[in-house]
């Protein structure tokens, strides 16, 4: 599978907003969703007012939607 | 049924618009109304009964897999509580492969089916005019369903009277209608990205997940279907409640048959699935109906 260059770009965008140690997957039929998994602390912060700013930055990496995983931070997969 | 929010400062509906709506309804003489249980059609049916009398009004709800069960419940309950003559007819848009393929003008095929059925009901019951609940704010939106309405000679009294959504909500509140502050509730197929086939199974997945969120007290949101992934869009006014229900939402969405549950960071916004389409594509597809 060819590398998706949007993933490292999304991770850089997250780090630029102080979100470190995140993982990003491309989901959806057209891989149009940046599915982000973060620590519990970052999850709370991103669900607050910072969320839309971070979403805009990640979208700029080439995603149509930016979304947080609802699974608990320690869940696998 | 519908949770009540504070009325706050509701807009004022001018006497001129009220009179215009009543005049249009009188001109229609007897009416069959496409009645989804949403803000606009409930309001229209209620005013039509007031102006024309119950004997000259029939509110008709199209029943299919794409209609959420809570909308059907609302339609039935409001009709009962406000003495609106009501009928439910089965629609078969799912049998139309052009609809099931889910193009961006999908609504055209669904509404063609609905308005054809309602025109037939009107003929059978001797009613003169078929009405829909389009309002003045709907002009200019991507609404291929409006083409189907025009083809079936459906009139839109709220739009013709120049009533906006805010005015309809205010007037509905005045009339004591429980739908006055109900969020917009398009059909379940609107949760699937264009081009992804509309199937009863996918619609059921969406409905199960949305029912679970409604049970948790959420009222303005969408569960978007992306194959085995669900992407929740929650209105900004409710998004701060997601953290408190994270585990319950996650469990409910997985139970509905999704592999992964996501919450969109930008929250619910109308027409989010149109974001990937160029305006010209939408216009062309709509016109090609």
Tab-separated table of C-alpha atoms in Angstrom:
chain	number	residue	atom	x	y	z
A	1	UNK	CA	0.000	0.000	0.000
A	2	UNK	CA	1.371	3.384	-0.899
A	3	UNK	CA	2.004	5.744	1.984
A	4	UNK	CA	-0.650	8.351	2.596
A	5	UNK	CA	1.268	11.606	2.805
A	6	UNK	CA	-1.677	13.256	4.495
A	7	UNK	CA	-1.084	11.269	7.693
A	8	UNK	CA	2.296	12.776	8.651
A	9	UNK	CA	0.984	16.181	7.580
A	10	UNK	CA	-1.991	15.740	9.898
A	11	UNK	CA	0.272	14.643	12.738
A	12	UNK	CA	2.429	17.725	12.192
A	13	UNK	CA	-0.683	19.905	12.266
A	14	UNK	CA	-1.743	18.301	15.545
A	15	UNK	CA	1.715	18.747	17.050
A	16	UNK	CA	1.616	22.372	15.964
A	17	UNK	CA	-1.418	22.750	18.213
A	18	UNK	CA	0.217	20.975	21.126
A	19	UNK	CA	-1.335	17.562	20.493
A	20	UNK	CA	1.488	15.020	20.736
A	21	UNK	CA	1.397	11.235	20.628
A	22	UNK	CA	-1.755	11.122	18.532
A	23	UNK	CA	-2.508	8.575	15.833
A	24	UNK	CA	-4.335	9.374	12.622
A	25	UNK	CA	-6.055	6.954	10.230
A	26	UNK	CA	-7.765	7.723	6.952
A	27	UNK	CA	-11.324	6.360	7.125
A	28	UNK	CA	-14.421	6.458	4.918
A	29	UNK	CA	-15.169	5.216	1.421
A	30	UNK	CA	-12.836	7.743	-0.114
A	31	UNK	CA	-10.459	7.883	2.837
A	32	UNK	CA	-11.833	11.361	3.361
A	33	UNK	CA	-11.973	11.300	7.153
A	34	UNK	CA	-9.006	11.951	9.416
A	35	UNK	CA	-9.822	9.678	12.362
A	36	UNK	CA	-7.781	10.842	15.321
A	37	UNK	CA	-6.980	9.000	18.510
A	38	UNK	CA	-5.501	11.061	21.339
A	39	UNK	CA	-4.887	10.880	25.091
A	40	UNK	CA	-7.781	11.504	27.460
A	41	UNK	CA	-6.507	14.998	28.277
A	42	UNK	CA	-6.171	16.024	24.638
A	43	UNK	CA	-9.571	14.474	23.882
A	44	UNK	CA	-11.280	16.775	26.388
A	45	UNK	CA	-9.401	19.790	25.044
A	46	UNK	CA	-10.216	19.030	21.417
A	47	UNK	CA	-13.900	18.639	22.221
A	48	UNK	CA	-13.788	22.204	23.528
A	49	UNK	CA	-13.313	25.503	21.692
A	50	UNK	CA	-9.879	24.405	20.386
A	51	UNK	CA	-11.486	21.648	18.345
A	52	UNK	CA	-12.508	23.636	15.296
A	53	UNK	CA	-9.121	25.347	15.048
A	54	UNK	CA	-7.345	21.995	15.190
A	55	UNK	CA	-9.828	20.566	12.679
A	56	UNK	CA	-9.073	23.353	10.217
A	57	UNK	CA	-5.354	22.631	10.502
A	58	UNK	CA	-5.810	18.903	9.915
A	59	UNK	CA	-8.208	19.505	7.033
A	60	UNK	CA	-5.479	21.503	5.355
A	61	UNK	CA	-3.531	18.232	5.159
A	62	UNK	CA	-6.112	17.059	2.629
A	63	UNK	CA	-9.050	15.614	4.566
A	64	UNK	CA	-12.703	16.527	4.115
A	65	UNK	CA	-13.677	15.648	7.682
A	66	UNK	CA	-11.736	15.589	10.929
A	67	UNK	CA	-13.073	13.460	13.746
A	68	UNK	CA	-12.065	12.077	17.122
A	69	UNK	CA	-12.333	8.425	18.005
A	70	UNK	CA	-14.989	7.832	20.643
A	71	UNK	CA	-13.321	4.636	21.832
A	72	UNK	CA	-11.599	4.899	25.195
A	73	UNK	CA	-7.956	5.939	24.878
A	74	UNK	CA	-6.720	2.518	26.011
A	75	UNK	CA	-8.882	0.591	23.525
A	76	UNK	CA	-7.143	-1.316	20.771
A	77	UNK	CA	-7.738	-1.059	17.060
B	1	UNK	CA	-42.266	13.716	22.139
B	2	UNK	CA	-40.382	16.974	21.562
B	3	UNK	CA	-38.233	18.538	24.245
B	4	UNK	CA	-39.136	22.146	24.866
B	5	UNK	CA	-36.503	24.834	24.882
B	6	UNK	CA	-36.955	28.400	26.009
B	7	UNK	CA	-38.806	30.459	23.463
B	8	UNK	CA	-36.426	33.376	24.009
B	9	UNK	CA	-37.081	36.203	21.613
B	10	UNK	CA	-39.197	34.880	18.816
B	11	UNK	CA	-39.689	36.898	15.687
B	12	UNK	CA	-42.966	38.651	14.892
B	13	UNK	CA	-45.154	37.531	12.018
B	14	UNK	CA	-46.812	40.447	10.269
B	15	UNK	CA	-50.566	40.576	9.805
B	16	UNK	CA	-49.994	40.894	6.081
B	17	UNK	CA	-48.205	37.525	5.886
B	18	UNK	CA	-50.849	35.858	8.020
B	19	UNK	CA	-53.590	37.145	5.744
B	20	UNK	CA	-51.628	36.134	2.661
B	21	UNK	CA	-51.258	32.556	3.899
B	22	UNK	CA	-54.929	32.320	4.765
B	23	UNK	CA	-55.901	33.692	1.346
B	24	UNK	CA	-53.683	31.178	-0.443
B	25	UNK	CA	-55.203	28.309	1.539
B	26	UNK	CA	-58.746	29.494	0.767
B	27	UNK	CA	-57.802	29.647	-2.900
B	28	UNK	CA	-56.699	25.979	-2.720
B	29	UNK	CA	-60.216	25.047	-1.485
B	30	UNK	CA	-59.422	21.522	-0.251
B	31	UNK	CA	-55.945	20.190	0.364
B	32	UNK	CA	-53.800	17.106	0.745
B	33	UNK	CA	-50.636	18.047	2.611
B	34	UNK	CA	-47.309	16.232	2.469
B	35	UNK	CA	-46.983	15.857	6.223
B	36	UNK	CA	-43.636	14.604	7.526
B	37	UNK	CA	-44.086	15.566	11.157
B	38	UNK	CA	-41.527	18.357	10.782
B	39	UNK	CA	-41.933	22.011	11.784
B	40	UNK	CA	-43.233	23.273	8.447
B	41	UNK	CA	-45.720	20.596	7.461
B	42	UNK	CA	-47.193	20.372	10.968
B	43	UNK	CA	-47.673	24.126	11.015
B	44	UNK	CA	-49.196	24.154	7.544
B	45	UNK	CA	-51.626	21.366	8.416
B	46	UNK	CA	-52.684	23.098	11.631
B	47	UNK	CA	-53.348	26.426	9.914
B	48	UNK	CA	-55.080	24.715	6.994
B	49	UNK	CA	-57.518	23.022	9.388
B	50	UNK	CA	-58.175	26.379	11.029
B	51	UNK	CA	-58.790	28.165	7.717
B	52	UNK	CA	-60.547	25.461	5.671
B	53	UNK	CA	-62.024	23.210	8.333
B	54	UNK	CA	-60.989	19.632	9.060
B	55	UNK	CA	-63.231	18.235	6.317
B	56	UNK	CA	-61.196	19.956	3.637
B	57	UNK	CA	-57.752	18.909	4.874
B	58	UNK	CA	-55.924	15.600	4.767
B	59	UNK	CA	-52.375	15.377	6.102
B	60	UNK	CA	-50.541	12.457	4.513
B	61	UNK	CA	-47.317	10.920	5.769
B	62	UNK	CA	-45.201	8.799	3.465
B	63	UNK	CA	-43.974	5.715	5.282
B	64	UNK	CA	-40.756	4.033	4.208
B	65	UNK	CA	-37.415	2.830	5.549
B	66	UNK	CA	-35.931	6.263	4.971
B	67	UNK	CA	-38.320	7.943	7.418
B	68	UNK	CA	-37.168	7.882	11.026
B	69	UNK	CA	-39.604	6.225	13.403
B	70	UNK	CA	-39.636	9.249	15.723
B	71	UNK	CA	-40.766	11.472	12.855
B	72	UNK	CA	-43.616	9.108	12.140
B	73	UNK	CA	-44.500	9.130	15.851
B	74	UNK	CA	-44.476	12.937	15.934
B	75	UNK	CA	-46.664	13.122	12.831
B	76	UNK	CA	-49.196	10.735	14.322
B	77	UNK	CA	-49.247	12.307	17.790
B	78	UNK	CA	-49.578	15.906	16.592
B	79	UNK	CA	-52.353	14.944	14.173
B	80	UNK	CA	-54.198	13.248	17.031
B	81	UNK	CA	-53.639	16.073	19.534
B	82	UNK	CA	-54.622	18.855	17.123
B	83	UNK	CA	-57.488	17.123	15.307
B	84	UNK	CA	-55.727	17.071	11.964
B	85	UNK	CA	-57.161	14.400	9.628
B	86	UNK	CA	-54.232	12.092	8.954
B	87	UNK	CA	-53.368	9.248	6.638
B	88	UNK	CA	-50.220	7.194	6.235
B	89	UNK	CA	-49.297	5.790	2.831
B	90	UNK	CA	-46.435	3.492	1.995
B	91	UNK	CA	-43.944	4.883	-0.486
B	92	UNK	CA	-41.596	2.689	-2.485
B	93	UNK	CA	-38.707	4.928	-3.408
B	94	UNK	CA	-36.309	2.154	-2.352
B	95	UNK	CA	-37.556	0.088	-5.288
B	96	UNK	CA	-36.300	2.738	-7.719
B	97	UNK	CA	-32.671	1.963	-8.608
B	98	UNK	CA	-32.132	5.621	-9.466
B	99	UNK	CA	-32.944	6.506	-5.866
B	100	UNK	CA	-31.101	3.564	-4.331
B	101	UNK	CA	-27.921	4.509	-6.204
B	102	UNK	CA	-27.914	7.680	-4.103
B	103	UNK	CA	-26.968	10.371	-6.604
B	104	UNK	CA	-26.872	13.980	-5.418
B	105	UNK	CA	-30.368	14.444	-6.878
B	106	UNK	CA	-31.664	11.429	-4.927
B	107	UNK	CA	-34.387	13.584	-3.370
B	108	UNK	CA	-35.927	14.098	-6.792
B	109	UNK	CA	-36.744	10.386	-7.129
B	110	UNK	CA	-38.043	10.123	-3.579
B	111	UNK	CA	-40.246	13.189	-3.909
B	112	UNK	CA	-41.482	12.088	-7.343
B	113	UNK	CA	-42.735	8.917	-5.685
B	114	UNK	CA	-44.242	10.848	-2.769
B	115	UNK	CA	-46.014	13.498	-4.826
B	116	UNK	CA	-47.320	10.945	-7.320
B	117	UNK	CA	-48.835	8.991	-4.412
B	118	UNK	CA	-50.286	12.110	-2.834
B	119	UNK	CA	-51.759	13.308	-6.123
B	120	UNK	CA	-53.457	9.938	-6.361
B	121	UNK	CA	-54.745	10.230	-2.770
B	122	UNK	CA	-56.082	13.704	-3.573
B	123	UNK	CA	-57.951	12.400	-6.616
B	124	UNK	CA	-59.374	9.430	-4.709
B	125	UNK	CA	-60.623	11.626	-1.852
B	126	UNK	CA	-61.805	14.488	-4.047
B	127	UNK	CA	-59.313	17.069	-2.752
B	128	UNK	CA	-58.340	19.825	-5.128
B	129	UNK	CA	-54.759	20.779	-4.295
B	130	UNK	CA	-51.616	19.063	-3.020
B	131	UNK	CA	-49.401	21.171	-0.755
B	132	UNK	CA	-45.901	20.954	0.643
B	133	UNK	CA	-44.236	22.775	3.533
B	134	UNK	CA	-41.441	24.551	1.662
B	135	UNK	CA	-40.795	27.989	3.097
B	136	UNK	CA	-39.150	31.223	1.990
B	137	UNK	CA	-35.758	30.152	3.371
B	138	UNK	CA	-35.685	27.111	1.128
B	139	UNK	CA	-35.245	29.141	-2.042
B	140	UNK	CA	-31.726	28.814	-3.410
B	141	UNK	CA	-30.861	25.641	-1.493
B	142	UNK	CA	-29.851	22.489	-3.345
B	143	UNK	CA	-33.336	20.960	-3.415
B	144	UNK	CA	-33.894	18.599	-6.323
B	145	UNK	CA	-37.095	17.537	-4.561
B	146	UNK	CA	-38.562	20.912	-5.491
B	147	UNK	CA	-38.353	19.931	-9.161
B	148	UNK	CA	-40.525	16.896	-8.448
B	149	UNK	CA	-42.997	19.089	-6.573
B	150	UNK	CA	-43.271	21.472	-9.507
B	151	UNK	CA	-43.776	18.594	-11.945
B	152	UNK	CA	-46.697	17.379	-9.842
B	153	UNK	CA	-48.316	20.808	-9.504
B	154	UNK	CA	-47.673	20.863	-5.765
B	155	UNK	CA	-48.182	24.298	-4.222
B	156	UNK	CA	-46.071	25.740	-1.414
B	157	UNK	CA	-48.277	28.167	0.554
B	158	UNK	CA	-45.628	28.993	3.168
B	159	UNK	CA	-43.141	29.930	0.485
B	160	UNK	CA	-45.807	31.809	-1.508
B	161	UNK	CA	-46.734	33.798	1.589
B	162	UNK	CA	-43.069	34.640	2.153
B	163	UNK	CA	-42.911	32.965	5.552
B	164	UNK	CA	-39.424	32.245	6.821
B	165	UNK	CA	-38.461	29.389	9.125
B	166	UNK	CA	-38.132	31.784	12.060
B	167	UNK	CA	-41.634	33.123	11.425
B	168	UNK	CA	-43.054	29.605	11.142
B	169	UNK	CA	-41.413	28.658	14.435
B	170	UNK	CA	-42.814	31.783	16.111
B	171	UNK	CA	-46.324	31.225	14.780
B	172	UNK	CA	-46.113	27.518	15.703
B	173	UNK	CA	-45.199	28.523	19.250
B	174	UNK	CA	-48.202	30.828	19.309
B	175	UNK	CA	-50.426	27.915	18.246
B	176	UNK	CA	-48.986	25.662	20.939
B	177	UNK	CA	-47.486	23.223	18.461
B	178	UNK	CA	-44.836	21.016	20.108
B	179	UNK	CA	-42.798	21.095	16.917
B	180	UNK	CA	-42.078	24.827	17.100
B	181	UNK	CA	-38.441	24.324	18.123
B	182	UNK	CA	-37.873	20.915	16.570
B	183	UNK	CA	-34.543	20.708	14.758
B	184	UNK	CA	-34.571	20.089	11.011
B	185	UNK	CA	-35.048	16.391	10.370
B	186	UNK	CA	-34.366	15.278	6.812
B	187	UNK	CA	-34.762	11.627	5.898
B	188	UNK	CA	-32.294	8.987	7.064
B	189	UNK	CA	-30.848	8.579	3.560
B	190	UNK	CA	-29.304	12.027	3.988
B	191	UNK	CA	-26.801	10.405	6.374
B	192	UNK	CA	-25.192	8.444	3.533
B	193	UNK	CA	-22.602	10.087	1.303
B	194	UNK	CA	-23.757	10.504	-2.273
B	195	UNK	CA	-22.885	7.500	-4.380
B	196	UNK	CA	-23.157	5.020	-1.525
B	197	UNK	CA	-26.214	2.851	-2.122
B	198	UNK	CA	-29.221	3.451	0.094
B	199	UNK	CA	-30.206	0.117	1.608
B	200	UNK	CA	-32.683	-0.748	4.372
B	201	UNK	CA	-29.820	-2.223	6.411
B	202	UNK	CA	-27.756	0.978	6.300
B	203	UNK	CA	-30.778	3.083	7.182
B	204	UNK	CA	-31.542	0.822	10.128
B	205	UNK	CA	-27.959	1.194	11.378
B	206	UNK	CA	-28.285	4.972	11.297
B	207	UNK	CA	-31.669	4.908	12.967
B	208	UNK	CA	-30.535	2.606	15.772
B	209	UNK	CA	-27.543	4.790	16.549
B	210	UNK	CA	-29.603	7.985	16.382
B	211	UNK	CA	-32.308	6.530	18.602
B	212	UNK	CA	-29.630	5.780	21.202
B	213	UNK	CA	-28.349	9.365	21.082
B	214	UNK	CA	-31.873	10.717	21.375
B	215	UNK	CA	-32.360	8.524	24.433
B	216	UNK	CA	-29.281	10.205	25.898
B	217	UNK	CA	-30.970	13.590	25.432
B	218	UNK	CA	-29.266	14.776	22.243
B	219	UNK	CA	-31.665	16.443	19.821
B	220	UNK	CA	-29.672	18.203	17.076
B	221	UNK	CA	-27.176	15.818	15.529
B	222	UNK	CA	-26.578	13.388	12.682
B	223	UNK	CA	-24.988	9.953	12.519
B	224	UNK	CA	-23.246	9.939	9.159
B	225	UNK	CA	-22.763	6.530	7.600
B	226	UNK	CA	-19.311	5.912	6.105
B	227	UNK	CA	-19.414	2.167	5.539
B	228	UNK	CA	-18.298	0.485	8.729
B	229	UNK	CA	-17.503	3.842	10.334
B	230	UNK	CA	-20.041	6.206	11.899
B	231	UNK	CA	-19.156	9.895	12.049
B	232	UNK	CA	-21.287	11.845	14.499
B	233	UNK	CA	-22.026	15.479	13.871
B	234	UNK	CA	-23.383	17.096	17.029
B	235	UNK	CA	-24.646	20.668	17.054
B	236	UNK	CA	-22.193	23.064	18.776
B	237	UNK	CA	-24.830	23.801	21.441
B	238	UNK	CA	-24.744	20.153	22.509
B	239	UNK	CA	-21.177	19.084	21.775
B	240	UNK	CA	-20.005	19.736	25.334
B	241	UNK	CA	-22.323	16.906	26.449
B	242	UNK	CA	-20.514	14.350	24.299
B	243	UNK	CA	-17.628	13.926	26.754
B	244	UNK	CA	-20.039	12.994	29.548
B	245	UNK	CA	-21.659	10.300	27.407
B	246	UNK	CA	-18.593	9.137	25.498
B	247	UNK	CA	-18.684	5.503	26.588
B	248	UNK	CA	-22.451	5.166	26.140
B	249	UNK	CA	-22.366	6.709	22.661
B	250	UNK	CA	-19.452	4.527	21.645
B	251	UNK	CA	-21.200	1.376	22.830
B	252	UNK	CA	-24.489	2.318	21.162
B	253	UNK	CA	-22.900	3.076	17.813
B	254	UNK	CA	-20.994	-0.203	17.789
B	255	UNK	CA	-24.170	-2.027	18.778
B	256	UNK	CA	-25.863	-0.477	15.751
B	257	UNK	CA	-23.403	-2.366	13.579
B	258	UNK	CA	-20.518	0.021	13.036
B	259	UNK	CA	-16.879	-0.977	13.551
B	260	UNK	CA	-15.744	2.471	14.619
B	261	UNK	CA	-17.430	5.535	16.106
B	262	UNK	CA	-16.051	9.024	15.491
B	263	UNK	CA	-17.221	12.466	16.527
B	264	UNK	CA	-16.672	15.290	14.042
B	265	UNK	CA	-14.679	18.199	15.451
B	266	UNK	CA	-16.651	20.745	13.472
B	267	UNK	CA	-19.987	19.524	14.747
B	268	UNK	CA	-23.282	19.365	12.919
B	269	UNK	CA	-23.753	21.650	9.969
B	270	UNK	CA	-26.517	21.509	7.434
B	271	UNK	CA	-25.516	20.081	4.080
B	272	UNK	CA	-22.211	18.633	5.295
B	273	UNK	CA	-22.407	15.873	2.723
B	274	UNK	CA	-22.537	18.496	-0.018
B	275	UNK	CA	-19.124	19.748	1.080
B	276	UNK	CA	-17.386	17.403	-1.301
B	277	UNK	CA	-19.396	18.489	-4.310
B	278	UNK	CA	-18.759	21.515	-6.454
B	279	UNK	CA	-21.691	23.916	-6.747
B	280	UNK	CA	-21.801	23.290	-10.491
B	281	UNK	CA	-22.091	19.526	-9.942
B	282	UNK	CA	-25.047	20.063	-7.633
B	283	UNK	CA	-26.817	22.352	-10.048
B	284	UNK	CA	-26.222	20.065	-13.015
B	285	UNK	CA	-27.401	16.990	-11.175
B	286	UNK	CA	-30.421	18.791	-9.809
B	287	UNK	CA	-31.371	20.109	-13.229
B	288	UNK	CA	-30.864	16.699	-14.798
B	289	UNK	CA	-33.696	15.315	-12.695
